[in-house]
Coordinates of C-alpha atoms and ligand atoms in Angstrom, one line a residue:
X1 CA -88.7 12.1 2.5
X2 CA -88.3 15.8 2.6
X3 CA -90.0 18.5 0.3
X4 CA -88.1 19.3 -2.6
X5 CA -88.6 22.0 -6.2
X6 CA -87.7 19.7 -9.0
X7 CA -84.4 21.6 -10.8
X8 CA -83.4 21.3 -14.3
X9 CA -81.0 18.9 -15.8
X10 CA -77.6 20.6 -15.5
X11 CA -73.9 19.3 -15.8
X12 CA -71.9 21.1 -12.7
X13 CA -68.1 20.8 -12.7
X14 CA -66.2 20.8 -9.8
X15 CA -62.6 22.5 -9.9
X16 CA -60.5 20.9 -7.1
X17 CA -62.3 18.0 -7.2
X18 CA -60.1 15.7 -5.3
X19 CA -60.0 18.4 -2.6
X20 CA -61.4 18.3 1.3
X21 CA -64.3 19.7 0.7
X22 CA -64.9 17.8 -2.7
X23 CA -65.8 14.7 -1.2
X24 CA -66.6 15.7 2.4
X25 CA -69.3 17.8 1.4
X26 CA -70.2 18.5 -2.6
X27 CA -70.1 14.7 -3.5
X28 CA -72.0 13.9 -0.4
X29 CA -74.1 16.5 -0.9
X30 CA -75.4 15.5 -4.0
X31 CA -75.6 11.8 -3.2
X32 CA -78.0 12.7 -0.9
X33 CA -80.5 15.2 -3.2
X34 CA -79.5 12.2 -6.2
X35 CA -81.5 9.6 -3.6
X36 CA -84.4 11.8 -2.9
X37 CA -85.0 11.9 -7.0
X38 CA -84.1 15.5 -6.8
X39 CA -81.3 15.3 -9.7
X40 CA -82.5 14.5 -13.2
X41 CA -81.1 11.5 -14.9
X42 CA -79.8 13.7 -17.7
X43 CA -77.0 15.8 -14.8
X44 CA -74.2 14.5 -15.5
X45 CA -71.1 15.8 -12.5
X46 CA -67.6 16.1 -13.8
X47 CA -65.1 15.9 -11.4
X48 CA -61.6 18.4 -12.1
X49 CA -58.1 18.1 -10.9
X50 CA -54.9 18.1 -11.9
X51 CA -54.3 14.3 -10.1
X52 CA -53.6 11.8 -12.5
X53 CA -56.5 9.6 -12.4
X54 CA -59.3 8.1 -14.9
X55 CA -63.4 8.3 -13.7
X56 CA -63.4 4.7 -12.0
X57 CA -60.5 5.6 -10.4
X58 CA -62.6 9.2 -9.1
X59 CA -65.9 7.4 -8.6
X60 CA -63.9 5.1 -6.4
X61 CA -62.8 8.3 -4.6
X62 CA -66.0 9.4 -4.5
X63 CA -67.6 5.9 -2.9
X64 CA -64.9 5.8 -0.2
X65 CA -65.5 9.7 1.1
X66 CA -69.2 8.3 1.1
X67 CA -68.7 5.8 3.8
X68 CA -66.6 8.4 5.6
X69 CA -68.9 11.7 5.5
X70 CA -72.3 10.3 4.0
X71 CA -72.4 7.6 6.2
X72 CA -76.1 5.4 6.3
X73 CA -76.7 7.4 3.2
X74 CA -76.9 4.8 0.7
X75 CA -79.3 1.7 2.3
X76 CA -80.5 1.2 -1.4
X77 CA -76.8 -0.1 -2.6
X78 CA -78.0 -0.3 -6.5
X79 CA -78.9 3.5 -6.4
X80 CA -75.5 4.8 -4.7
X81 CA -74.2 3.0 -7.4
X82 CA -76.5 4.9 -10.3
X83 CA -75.3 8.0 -9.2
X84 CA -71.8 7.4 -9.4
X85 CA -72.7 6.6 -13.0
X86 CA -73.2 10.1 -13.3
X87 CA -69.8 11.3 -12.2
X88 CA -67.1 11.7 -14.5
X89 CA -63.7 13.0 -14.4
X90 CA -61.2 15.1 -16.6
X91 CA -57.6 15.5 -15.4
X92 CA -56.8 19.2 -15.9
X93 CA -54.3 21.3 -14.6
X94 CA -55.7 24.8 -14.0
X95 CA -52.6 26.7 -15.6
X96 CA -52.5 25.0 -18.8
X97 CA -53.5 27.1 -21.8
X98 CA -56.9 26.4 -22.8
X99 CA -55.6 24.2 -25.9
X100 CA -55.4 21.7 -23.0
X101 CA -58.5 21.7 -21.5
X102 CA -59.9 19.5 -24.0
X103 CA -60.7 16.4 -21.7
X104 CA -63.4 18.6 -20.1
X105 CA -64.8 19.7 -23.6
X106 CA -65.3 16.1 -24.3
X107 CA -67.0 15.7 -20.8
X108 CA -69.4 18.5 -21.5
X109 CA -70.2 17.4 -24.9
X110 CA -74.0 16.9 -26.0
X111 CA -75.0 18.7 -22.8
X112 CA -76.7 21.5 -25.1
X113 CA -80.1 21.6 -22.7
X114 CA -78.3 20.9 -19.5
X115 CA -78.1 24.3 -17.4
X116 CA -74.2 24.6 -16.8
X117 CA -72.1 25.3 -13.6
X118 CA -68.4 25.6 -12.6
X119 CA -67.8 24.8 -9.3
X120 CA -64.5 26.4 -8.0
X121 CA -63.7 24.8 -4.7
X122 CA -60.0 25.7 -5.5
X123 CA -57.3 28.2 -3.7
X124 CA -59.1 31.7 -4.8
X125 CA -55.8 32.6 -6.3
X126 CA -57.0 30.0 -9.3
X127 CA -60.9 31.7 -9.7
X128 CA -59.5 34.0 -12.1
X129 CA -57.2 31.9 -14.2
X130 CA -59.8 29.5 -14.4
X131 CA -62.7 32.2 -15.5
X132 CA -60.1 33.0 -18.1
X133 CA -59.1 29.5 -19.5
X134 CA -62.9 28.5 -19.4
X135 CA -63.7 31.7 -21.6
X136 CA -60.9 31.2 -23.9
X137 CA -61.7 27.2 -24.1
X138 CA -65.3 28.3 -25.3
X139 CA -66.6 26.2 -22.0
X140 CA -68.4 29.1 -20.9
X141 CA -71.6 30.4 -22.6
X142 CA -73.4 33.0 -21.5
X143 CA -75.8 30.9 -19.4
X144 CA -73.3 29.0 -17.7
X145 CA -73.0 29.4 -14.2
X146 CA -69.7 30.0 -11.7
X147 CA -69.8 29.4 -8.0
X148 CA -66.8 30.5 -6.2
X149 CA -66.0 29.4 -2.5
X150 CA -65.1 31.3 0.4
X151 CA -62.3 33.2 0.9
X152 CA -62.9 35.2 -1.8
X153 CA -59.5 36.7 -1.5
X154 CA -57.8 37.6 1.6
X155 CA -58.5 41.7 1.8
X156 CA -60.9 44.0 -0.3
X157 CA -58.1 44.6 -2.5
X158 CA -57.5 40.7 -3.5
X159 CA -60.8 40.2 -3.6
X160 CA -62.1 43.2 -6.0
X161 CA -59.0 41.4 -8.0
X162 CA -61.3 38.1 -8.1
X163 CA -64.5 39.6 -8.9
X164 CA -63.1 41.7 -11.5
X165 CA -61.5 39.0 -13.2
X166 CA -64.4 36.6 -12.7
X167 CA -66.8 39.2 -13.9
X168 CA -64.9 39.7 -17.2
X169 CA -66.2 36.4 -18.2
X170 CA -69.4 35.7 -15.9
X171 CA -72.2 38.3 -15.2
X172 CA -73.2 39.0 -11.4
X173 CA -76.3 37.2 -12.0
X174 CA -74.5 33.9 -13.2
X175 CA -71.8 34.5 -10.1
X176 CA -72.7 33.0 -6.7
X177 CA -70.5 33.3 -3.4
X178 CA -71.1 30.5 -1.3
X179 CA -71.2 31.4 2.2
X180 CA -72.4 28.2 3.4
X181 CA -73.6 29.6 6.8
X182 CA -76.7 30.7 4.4
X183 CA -77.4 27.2 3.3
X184 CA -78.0 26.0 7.3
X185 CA -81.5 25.2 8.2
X186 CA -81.0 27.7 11.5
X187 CA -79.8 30.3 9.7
X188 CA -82.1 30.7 7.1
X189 CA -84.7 30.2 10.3
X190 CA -83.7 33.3 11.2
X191 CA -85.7 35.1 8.5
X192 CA -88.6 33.1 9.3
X193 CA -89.1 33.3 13.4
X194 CA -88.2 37.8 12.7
X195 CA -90.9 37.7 9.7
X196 CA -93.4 35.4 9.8
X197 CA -94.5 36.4 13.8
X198 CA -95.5 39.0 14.9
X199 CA -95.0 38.7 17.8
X200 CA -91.2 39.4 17.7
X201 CA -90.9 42.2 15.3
X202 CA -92.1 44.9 17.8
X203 CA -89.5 44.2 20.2
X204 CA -86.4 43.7 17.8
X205 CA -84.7 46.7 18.7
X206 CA -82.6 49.0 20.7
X207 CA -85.9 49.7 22.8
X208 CA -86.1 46.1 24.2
X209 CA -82.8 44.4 23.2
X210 CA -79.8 44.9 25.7
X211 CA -77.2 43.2 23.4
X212 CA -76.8 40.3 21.0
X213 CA -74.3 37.8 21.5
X214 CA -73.2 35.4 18.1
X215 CA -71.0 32.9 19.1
X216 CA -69.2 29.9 16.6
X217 CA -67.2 28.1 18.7
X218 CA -65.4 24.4 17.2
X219 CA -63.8 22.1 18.8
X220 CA -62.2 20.9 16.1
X221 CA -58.3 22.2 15.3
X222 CA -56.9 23.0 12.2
X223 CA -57.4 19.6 10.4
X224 CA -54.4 19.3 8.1
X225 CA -55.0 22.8 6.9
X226 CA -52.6 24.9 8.3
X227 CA -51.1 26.2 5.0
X228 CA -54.5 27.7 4.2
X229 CA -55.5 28.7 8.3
X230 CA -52.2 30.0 8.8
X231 CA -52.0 32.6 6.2
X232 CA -56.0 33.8 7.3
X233 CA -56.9 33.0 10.7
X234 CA -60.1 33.3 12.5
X235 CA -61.2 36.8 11.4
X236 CA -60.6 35.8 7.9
X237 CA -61.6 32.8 7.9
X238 CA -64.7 32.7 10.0
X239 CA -66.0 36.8 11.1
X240 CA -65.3 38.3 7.5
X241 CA -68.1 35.7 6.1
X242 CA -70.1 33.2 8.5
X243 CA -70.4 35.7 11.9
X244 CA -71.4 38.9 9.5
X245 CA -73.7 36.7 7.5
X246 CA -75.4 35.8 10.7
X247 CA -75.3 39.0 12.1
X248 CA -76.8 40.5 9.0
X249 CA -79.6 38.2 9.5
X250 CA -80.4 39.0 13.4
X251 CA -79.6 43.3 11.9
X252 CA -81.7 43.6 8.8
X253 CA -84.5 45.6 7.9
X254 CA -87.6 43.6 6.5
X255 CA -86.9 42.7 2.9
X256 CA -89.9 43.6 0.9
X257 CA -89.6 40.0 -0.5
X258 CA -87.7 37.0 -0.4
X259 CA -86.3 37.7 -4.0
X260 CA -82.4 37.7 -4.0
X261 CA -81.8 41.3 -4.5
X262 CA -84.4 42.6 -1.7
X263 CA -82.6 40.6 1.1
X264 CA -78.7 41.1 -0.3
X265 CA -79.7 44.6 -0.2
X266 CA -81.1 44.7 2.9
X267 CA -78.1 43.0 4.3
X268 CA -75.5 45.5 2.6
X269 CA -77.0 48.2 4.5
X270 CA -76.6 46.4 8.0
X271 CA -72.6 45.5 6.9
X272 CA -72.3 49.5 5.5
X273 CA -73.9 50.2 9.4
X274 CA -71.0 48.4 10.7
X275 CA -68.8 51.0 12.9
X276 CA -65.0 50.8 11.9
X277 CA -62.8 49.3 14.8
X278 CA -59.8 52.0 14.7
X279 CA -56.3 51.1 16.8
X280 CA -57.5 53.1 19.8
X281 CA -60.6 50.6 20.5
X282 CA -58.1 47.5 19.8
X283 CA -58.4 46.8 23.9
X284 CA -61.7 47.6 24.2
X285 CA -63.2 46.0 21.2
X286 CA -61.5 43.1 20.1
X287 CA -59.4 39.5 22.1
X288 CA -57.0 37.8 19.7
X289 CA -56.1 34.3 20.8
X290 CA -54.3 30.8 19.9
X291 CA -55.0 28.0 21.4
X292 CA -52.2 26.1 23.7
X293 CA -51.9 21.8 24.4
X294 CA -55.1 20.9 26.3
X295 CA -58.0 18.5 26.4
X296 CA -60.7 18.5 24.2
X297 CA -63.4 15.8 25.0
X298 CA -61.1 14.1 27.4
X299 CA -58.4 13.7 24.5
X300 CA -55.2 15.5 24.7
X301 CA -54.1 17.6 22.1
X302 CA -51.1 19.6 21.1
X303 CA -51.4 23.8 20.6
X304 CA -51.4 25.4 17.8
X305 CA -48.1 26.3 17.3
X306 CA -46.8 22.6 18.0
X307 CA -49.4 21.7 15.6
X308 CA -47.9 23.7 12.6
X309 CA -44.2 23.3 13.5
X310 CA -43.4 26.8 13.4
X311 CA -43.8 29.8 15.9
X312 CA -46.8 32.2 14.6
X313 CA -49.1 35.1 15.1
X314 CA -52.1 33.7 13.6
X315 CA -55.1 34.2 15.9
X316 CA -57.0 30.8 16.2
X317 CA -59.9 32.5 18.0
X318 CA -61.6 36.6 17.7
X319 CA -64.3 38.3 20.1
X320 CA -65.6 41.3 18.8
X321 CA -67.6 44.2 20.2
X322 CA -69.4 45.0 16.7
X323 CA -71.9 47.8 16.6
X324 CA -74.0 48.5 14.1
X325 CA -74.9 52.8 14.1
X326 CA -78.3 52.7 12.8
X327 CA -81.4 53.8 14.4
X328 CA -82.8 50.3 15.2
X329 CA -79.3 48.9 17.0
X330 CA -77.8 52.2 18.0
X331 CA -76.3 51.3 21.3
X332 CA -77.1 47.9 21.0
X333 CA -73.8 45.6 21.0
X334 CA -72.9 42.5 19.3
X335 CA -70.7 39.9 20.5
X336 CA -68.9 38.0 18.0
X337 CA -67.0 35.0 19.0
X338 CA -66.0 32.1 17.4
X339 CA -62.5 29.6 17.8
X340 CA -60.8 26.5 16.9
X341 CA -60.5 23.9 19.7
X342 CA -63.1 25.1 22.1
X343 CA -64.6 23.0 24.6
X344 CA -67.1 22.0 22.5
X345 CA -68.9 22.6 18.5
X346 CA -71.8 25.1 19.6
X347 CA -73.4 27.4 17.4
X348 CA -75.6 30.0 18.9
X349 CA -77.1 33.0 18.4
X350 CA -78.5 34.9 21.8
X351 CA -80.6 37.7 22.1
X352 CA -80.7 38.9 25.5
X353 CA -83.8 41.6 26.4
X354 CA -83.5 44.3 28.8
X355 CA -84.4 43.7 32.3
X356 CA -87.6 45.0 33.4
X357 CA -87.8 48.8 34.9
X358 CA -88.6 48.4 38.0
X359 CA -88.2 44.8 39.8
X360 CA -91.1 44.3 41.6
X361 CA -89.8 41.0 42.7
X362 CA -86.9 42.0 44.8
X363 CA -83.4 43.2 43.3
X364 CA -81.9 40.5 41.4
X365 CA -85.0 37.7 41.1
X366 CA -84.9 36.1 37.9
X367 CA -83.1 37.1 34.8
X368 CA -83.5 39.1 31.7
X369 CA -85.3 37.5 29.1
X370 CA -83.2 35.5 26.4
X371 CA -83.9 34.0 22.9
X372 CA -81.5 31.8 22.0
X373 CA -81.5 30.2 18.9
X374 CA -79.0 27.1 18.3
X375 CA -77.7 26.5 14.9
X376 CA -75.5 23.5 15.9
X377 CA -75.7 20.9 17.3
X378 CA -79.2 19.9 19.1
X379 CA -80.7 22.7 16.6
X380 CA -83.7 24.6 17.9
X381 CA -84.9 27.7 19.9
X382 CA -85.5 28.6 23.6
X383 CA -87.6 31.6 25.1
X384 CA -86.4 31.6 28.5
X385 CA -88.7 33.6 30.4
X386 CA -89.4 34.2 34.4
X387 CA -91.6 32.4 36.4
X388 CA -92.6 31.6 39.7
X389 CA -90.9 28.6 41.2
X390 CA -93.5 26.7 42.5
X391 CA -94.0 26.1 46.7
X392 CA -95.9 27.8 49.2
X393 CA -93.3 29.6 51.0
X394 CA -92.4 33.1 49.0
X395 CA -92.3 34.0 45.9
X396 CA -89.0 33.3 44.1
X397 CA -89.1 33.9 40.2
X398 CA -87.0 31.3 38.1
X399 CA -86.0 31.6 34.6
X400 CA -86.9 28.5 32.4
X401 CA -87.0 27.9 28.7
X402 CA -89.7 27.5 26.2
X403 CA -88.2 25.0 24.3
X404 CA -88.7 24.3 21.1
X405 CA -86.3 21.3 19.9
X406 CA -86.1 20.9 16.2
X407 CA -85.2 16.8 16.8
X408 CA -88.7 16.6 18.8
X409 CA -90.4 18.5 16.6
X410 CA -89.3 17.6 12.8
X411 CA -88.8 14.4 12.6
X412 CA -86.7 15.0 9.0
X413 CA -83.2 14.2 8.5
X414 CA -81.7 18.0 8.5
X415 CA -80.1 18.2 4.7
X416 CA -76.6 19.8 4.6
X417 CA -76.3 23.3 4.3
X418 CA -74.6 22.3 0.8
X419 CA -77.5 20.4 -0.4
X420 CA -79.6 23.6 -0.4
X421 CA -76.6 25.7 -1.7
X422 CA -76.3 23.3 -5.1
X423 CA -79.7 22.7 -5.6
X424 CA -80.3 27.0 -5.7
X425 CA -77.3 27.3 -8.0
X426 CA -79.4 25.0 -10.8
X427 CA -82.3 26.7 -9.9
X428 CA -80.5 29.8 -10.2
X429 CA -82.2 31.2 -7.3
X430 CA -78.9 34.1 -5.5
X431 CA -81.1 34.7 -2.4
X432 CA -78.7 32.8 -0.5
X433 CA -75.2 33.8 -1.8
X434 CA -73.6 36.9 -1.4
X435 CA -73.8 39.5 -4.1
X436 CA -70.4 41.6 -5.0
X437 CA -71.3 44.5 -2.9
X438 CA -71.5 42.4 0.8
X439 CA -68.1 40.9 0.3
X440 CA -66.4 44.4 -0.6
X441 CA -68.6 46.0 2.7
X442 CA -67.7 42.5 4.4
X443 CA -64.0 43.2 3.8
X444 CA -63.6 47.1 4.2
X445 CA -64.7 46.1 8.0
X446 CA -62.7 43.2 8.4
X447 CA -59.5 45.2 6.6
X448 CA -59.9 48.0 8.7
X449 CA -60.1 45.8 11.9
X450 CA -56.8 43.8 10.4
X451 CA -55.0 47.0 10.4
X452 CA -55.9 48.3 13.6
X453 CA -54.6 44.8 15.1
X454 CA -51.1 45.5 12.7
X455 CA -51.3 49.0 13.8
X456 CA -51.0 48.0 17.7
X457 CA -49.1 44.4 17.1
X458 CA -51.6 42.6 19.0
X459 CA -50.3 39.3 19.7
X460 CA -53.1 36.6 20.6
X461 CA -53.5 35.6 24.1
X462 CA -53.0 32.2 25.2
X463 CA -56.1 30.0 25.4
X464 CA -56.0 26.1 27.1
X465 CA -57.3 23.7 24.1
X466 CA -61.0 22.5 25.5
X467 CA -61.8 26.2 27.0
X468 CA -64.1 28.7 26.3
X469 CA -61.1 31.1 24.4
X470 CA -58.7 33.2 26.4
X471 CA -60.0 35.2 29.4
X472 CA -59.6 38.2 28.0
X473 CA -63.0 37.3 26.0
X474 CA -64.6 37.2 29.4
X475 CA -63.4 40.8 30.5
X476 CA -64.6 42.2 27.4
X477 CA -68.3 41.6 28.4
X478 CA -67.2 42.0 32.2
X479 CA -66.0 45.6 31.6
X480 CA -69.9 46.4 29.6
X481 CA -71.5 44.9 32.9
X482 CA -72.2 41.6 30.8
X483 CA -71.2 38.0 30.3
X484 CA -71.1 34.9 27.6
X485 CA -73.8 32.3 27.6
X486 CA -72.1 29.7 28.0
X487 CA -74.4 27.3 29.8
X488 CA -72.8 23.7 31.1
Ligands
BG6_501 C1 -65.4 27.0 7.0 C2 -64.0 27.3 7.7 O1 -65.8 28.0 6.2 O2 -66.3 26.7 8.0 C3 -63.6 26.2 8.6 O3 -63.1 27.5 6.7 C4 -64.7 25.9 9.6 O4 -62.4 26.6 9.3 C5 -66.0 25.7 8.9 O5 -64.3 24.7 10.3 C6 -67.1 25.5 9.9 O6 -68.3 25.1 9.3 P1 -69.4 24.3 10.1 O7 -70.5 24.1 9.1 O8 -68.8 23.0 10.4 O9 -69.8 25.1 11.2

């Protein structure tokens, strides 16, 4: 069983509580920390929608998506079935005045030493409304915590809306932005390979690093979705949060601690860094694309387009050229990439190192040096490094990894990224969601970028479902002298 800080009794309501991510993820989630004896008996969860159903009915819900997303989780029957004692459910519809919200005022009742959280895993045009009706329904005290899900918003305009509205009724410290990137194992072993060796430190920089490639591609496609995916897209919905987040990570400066506020700070200054992508570098700089019918895995499936039933111009995949103007990565670029239906779910961050100066083993032997650090799937990190190929004849130099598998060497089930997430929200430890100041940086990038694209009406390219994204992501690395990893 895996290590865990004991947290508080709490009661956390979840808005949307019928919802996708509901019960493939939160409910899960918790299941899972509820079976390692991380949740106290005194939690109580209380389920929220506007679906006309009673608490068996919910818990029902709730044991179904189980089988489907938690699956293997619950060998000890008897204790699945405590937890789902703990989940409740009160059928409220967001928009009602707060003279209706009393179903949830009975749910919360005698819950006086139990810290408490609202969950909003709703459209973010709700977060505010909600804020409002919970304020004006007396549901939120001053302790009481809000989560809010990504998007927050859908430009820095809409989402300083949001955080305005949301911060009338909850302070900044009470308000976490899940970015759910942050909650991966990987990610947050990031921080640990930069900071706790030495050895890598010394040659983070534009001194040894050529260029940094972060790439999120899915082969999954829209997934019943598309009113949401359609009106966003891929930067929105993926580079605004998930790719800057990791970037951030790969860019920052040494926090002076792992308190909250020293590494969101250190992070704002790598996304204020960011250089503005203006119309003219449109070309250069940045590959819109939508993916067309193709195979994925061997199965056929339709494009985009087909998909949603209507002719668009949403972009289903982005490759940046970001570049961060500060004196560690001046002239160091980064690669963004990330698309729907790609040939496979790969999650990687590279780091490829200069060549040597001179090559004293012929023009061309071997290859620069790489770390490449998987987030998903087969998570783990590789050092590929030059040596010699072994045989008495010459002396050819071969690039092989150092492999460090995290299946081989942690034998652990990996937690969800939401595990983590919920647990720090009752422990009310923000190191891992993003303060007020990243999303508004995060957006004023992503909104100038939007607008350059608006600006030159680029239209996506054209990308066969199952590929690596259209090929104009290739050139863009081609024209810099550089190409994707993209090993077989
Ligand atoms: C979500 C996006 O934030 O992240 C989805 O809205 C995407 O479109 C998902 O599929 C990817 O998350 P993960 O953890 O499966 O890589």
């Amino acid at each position: 069983m895996a290590e865990f800080i004991p947290v508080p009794p709490f009661d956390l309501v979840v808005f949307g509580a019928t919802g996708d991510l509901s019960l493939r993820k939160l409910f899960p989630a918790l299941l899972h920390r509820y079976l390692d004896g991380q949740i106290p008996p005194q939690s109580r969860i209380v389920g929220v929608a506007r679906s006309d159903l009673d608490t068996e009915t919910f818990r029902r819900m709730v044991r179904e998506s189980r089988g489907k997303f938690a699956p293997g989780a619950c060998v000890d029957e008897a204790r699945c079935a405590e937890f789902l004692q703990h989940v409740h459910y009160a059928r409220i519809d967001a928009a009602a005045p707060a003279d209706e919200w009393s179903a949830l005022e009975q749910a919360l009742a005698n819950g006086a030493g139990n810290v408490r959280i609202f969950y909003l895993s709703t459209a973010p045009n709700l977060f505010v409304t909600i804020a409002q009706r919970l304020a004006e329904a007396g549901l939120a005290t001053p302790e009481s915590r809000i989560v809010l899900e990504k998007p927050i918003g859908r430009d820095l305009a809409s989402s300083r809306e949001i955080n305005d509205g949301v911060g009338r009724v909850f302070d900044e410290h009470n308000t976490f932005r899940i970015d759910h990137y942050l909650g991966k194992e990987t990610v947050q072993n990031l921080l640990v390979l930069r900071f706790a060796n030495m050895l890598i430190e010394p040659v983070w920089s534009r001194a040894y690093i050529d260029h940094v490639q972060i790439t999120v591609a899915e082969a999954i496609g829209i997934e019943g979705r598309a009113d949401y995916y359609d009106k966003s897209g891929a930067l929105r919905d993926m580079v605004q949060n998930h790719l800057l987040q990791l970037l951030c990570l790969v860019a920052l400066e040494s926090p002076n601690s792992m308190e909250a506020d020293a590494i969101r700070t250190e992070k704002l200054k790598v996304l204020s860094a960011l250089r503005r992508i203006e119309a003219r570098d449109v070309a250069a700089k940045t590959v819109r694309g939508q993916y067309k019918a193709g195979l994925v895995g061997g199965q056929k499936v339709e494009g985009y387009v087909d998909e949603l039933g209507r002719p668009t111009h949403t972009e289903t995949f982005v490759a940046v050229k970001a570049e961060v103007d500060n004196w560690r990565w001046a002239g160091v670029p980064f690669y963004l990439r990330t698309g729907k239906r790609m040939s496979a779910r790969r999650s990687e961050v590279v780091v490829q190192f200069k060549d040597t100066p001179v090559p004293v083993f012929g023009a061309g032997a071997g290859a620069p040096n790489k770390l490449v650090l998987r987030l998903q799937p087969d998570e783990g990190v590789r050092l590929w490094l030059n040596v010699k190929e072994p045989g008495p004849g010459g002396l050819r130099v071969k690039p092989v990894p150092l492999n460090l598998s995290y299946a081989d060497a942690f034998t652990l089930r990996y937690p969800d990224a939401y595990e983590r997430l919920l647990m720090d929200v009752v422990r009310g430890n923000l190191s891992l969601f993003m303060r007020r100041d990243e999303v508004d940086a995060a957006w004023m990038w992503a909104d100038a970028l939007l607008a350059a694209w608006e600006e030159t009406g680029a239209e996506p390219y054209g990308y066969a479902a199952g590929s690596n994204g259209p090929t104009q992501s290739a050139l863009m690395l081609d024209r810099d002298g550089r190409a994707w990893w993209d090993p077989e």
